[in-house]
XYZ file of C-alpha atoms in Angstrom:
170
model
C 85.057 -105.276 -204.506
C 86.959 -103.438 -207.214
C 85.053 -100.212 -206.431
C 85.908 -100.576 -202.743
C 89.626 -100.924 -203.513
C 89.602 -97.885 -205.782
C 87.695 -95.849 -203.191
C 90.136 -96.893 -200.451
C 93.153 -95.937 -202.590
C 91.617 -92.564 -203.439
C 90.919 -91.882 -199.763
C 94.499 -92.703 -198.794
C 96.014 -90.614 -201.582
C 93.679 -87.700 -200.976
C 94.133 -87.531 -197.225
C 96.807 -85.194 -195.868
C 99.414 -86.852 -193.725
C 101.229 -84.878 -191.047
C 104.646 -86.018 -189.913
C 106.614 -85.050 -186.850
C 109.948 -83.383 -187.542
C 112.752 -82.461 -185.184
C 116.146 -80.928 -184.710
C 118.601 -81.453 -181.887
C 121.375 -79.692 -180.071
C 123.731 -82.572 -179.255
C 125.378 -80.642 -176.412
C 124.913 -77.240 -174.833
C 126.327 -75.330 -171.870
C 124.506 -72.349 -170.373
C 125.935 -71.545 -166.952
C 126.438 -67.765 -167.089
C 124.224 -65.596 -164.904
C 121.133 -63.938 -166.362
C 121.562 -60.405 -167.778
C 125.265 -61.086 -168.400
C 125.334 -58.889 -171.528
C 127.501 -59.515 -174.600
C 130.411 -59.250 -174.123
C 129.899 -60.779 -170.707
C 130.385 -58.939 -167.424
C 130.738 -62.149 -165.361
C 132.528 -65.428 -166.031
C 130.531 -68.260 -167.589
C 129.060 -69.532 -170.839
C 125.893 -67.990 -172.248
C 124.353 -70.591 -174.558
C 121.714 -69.361 -177.006
C 119.537 -71.476 -179.297
C 117.872 -69.575 -182.143
C 114.966 -71.121 -184.056
C 113.469 -69.719 -187.279
C 109.922 -70.562 -188.402
C 110.084 -70.746 -192.212
C 106.301 -70.969 -192.626
C 103.680 -68.199 -192.561
C 101.778 -70.052 -189.811
C 102.373 -70.078 -186.053
C 103.976 -73.411 -185.146
C 103.667 -75.205 -181.823
C 106.863 -76.993 -180.831
C 107.791 -79.375 -178.030
C 111.147 -79.438 -176.248
C 112.859 -82.253 -174.357
C 116.114 -82.038 -172.403
C 118.582 -84.865 -171.707
C 121.511 -85.324 -169.306
C 124.919 -86.376 -170.627
C 124.133 -90.029 -169.895
C 120.913 -89.857 -171.952
C 118.537 -89.581 -168.996
C 115.381 -87.703 -170.010
C 115.007 -84.616 -167.825
C 111.707 -83.214 -169.102
C 109.831 -80.978 -168.824
C 106.708 -83.119 -168.853
C 103.758 -82.313 -171.114
C 101.958 -79.972 -171.332
C 104.749 -77.793 -169.875
C 107.079 -78.672 -172.741
C 105.431 -76.646 -175.540
C 105.967 -73.189 -176.981
C 105.064 -71.348 -180.184
C 106.984 -69.540 -182.906
C 105.020 -66.958 -184.893
C 105.039 -67.400 -188.682
C 108.183 -66.167 -190.460
C 109.745 -65.101 -187.149
C 112.693 -66.192 -185.046
C 113.199 -66.656 -181.349
C 116.314 -67.046 -179.246
C 116.347 -68.769 -175.876
C 118.792 -69.782 -173.189
C 118.261 -73.451 -172.268
C 119.656 -73.000 -168.757
C 118.382 -69.586 -167.683
C 115.336 -67.351 -167.682
C 116.920 -64.223 -169.195
C 114.292 -61.725 -170.420
C 115.507 -58.817 -172.514
C 113.402 -56.487 -170.364
C 116.377 -56.501 -167.959
C 119.543 -54.700 -169.077
C 121.783 -57.349 -170.633
C 119.003 -59.944 -170.961
C 119.020 -62.130 -174.064
C 115.515 -63.612 -174.501
C 112.683 -61.778 -176.249
C 108.993 -62.426 -175.572
C 108.891 -65.661 -177.600
C 112.234 -66.888 -176.229
C 111.225 -66.443 -172.584
C 108.250 -68.753 -173.258
C 110.531 -71.698 -174.142
C 110.747 -74.013 -171.100
C 114.203 -74.094 -169.474
C 116.219 -77.223 -168.748
C 115.097 -78.787 -165.475
C 117.934 -78.538 -162.922
C 117.022 -81.586 -160.872
C 120.659 -82.723 -161.133
C 122.091 -79.254 -160.415
C 123.591 -78.860 -163.906
C 123.089 -76.364 -166.712
C 124.236 -78.453 -169.654
C 123.053 -81.401 -171.728
C 121.278 -82.081 -174.985
C 117.904 -80.992 -176.275
C 115.465 -81.967 -178.996
C 112.756 -79.772 -180.475
C 109.837 -81.412 -182.333
C 106.950 -80.071 -184.419
C 104.312 -81.369 -186.821
C 105.342 -80.484 -190.351
C 108.216 -80.683 -192.777
C 111.820 -80.823 -191.553
C 112.476 -77.554 -193.426
C 109.728 -75.683 -191.506
C 112.188 -74.824 -188.705
C 115.902 -74.167 -188.848
C 118.268 -73.233 -186.078
C 121.649 -72.250 -184.775
C 123.322 -72.594 -181.381
C 125.619 -69.760 -180.259
C 127.952 -69.505 -177.277
C 129.445 -66.479 -175.557
C 132.166 -67.742 -173.219
C 133.455 -65.127 -170.785
C 136.560 -65.611 -168.663
C 138.246 -63.431 -166.082
C 141.541 -62.151 -167.406
C 143.413 -61.290 -164.193
C 146.578 -60.345 -166.123
C 144.788 -57.548 -167.964
C 142.264 -56.744 -165.249
C 139.052 -57.518 -167.082
C 136.944 -60.034 -168.921
C 137.476 -61.707 -172.277
C 134.538 -63.070 -174.284
C 134.901 -65.638 -177.056
C 131.860 -66.352 -179.217
C 131.132 -69.075 -181.741
C 128.079 -70.626 -183.390
C 126.996 -73.794 -185.189
C 124.109 -74.272 -187.586
C 121.796 -77.081 -186.529
C 121.197 -79.693 -189.225
C 117.583 -80.520 -189.900
C 116.307 -83.581 -188.132
C 113.907 -86.171 -189.355
């Protein structure tokens, strides 16, 4: 019996354990048109989420969107996954498909692959959570906004930008 206990302990200590980690954007707005450039050429808020893979390996992540009342919006699996190549970053707009192949587009190849917020409620705002298998420090992020308003007094547009680092999740 003693040998069995020692063998069981060794198996538990020797086995690798993978944990799910996450980070969240508690609130985002992304209602500007696609290809709006920076500074913007049309009124609205361009919301960008940038994620950095701090590992040398390609990571597969899952995304979930939520309405302001906490209602889960999806997307449903398997349409909720995307990858980030090792040691690279991607930037995506949660509310718009905005490839950088169009003049003024903001999402590169990896960013375009991130599923957008479902618009079943007609809105382009909410919260999101990104999850992956690994350490909480494997992915870090920032959310950036470019808010463009029409300035009728000066005959043009004004863009205000600001960003917040996303704290690591659990």
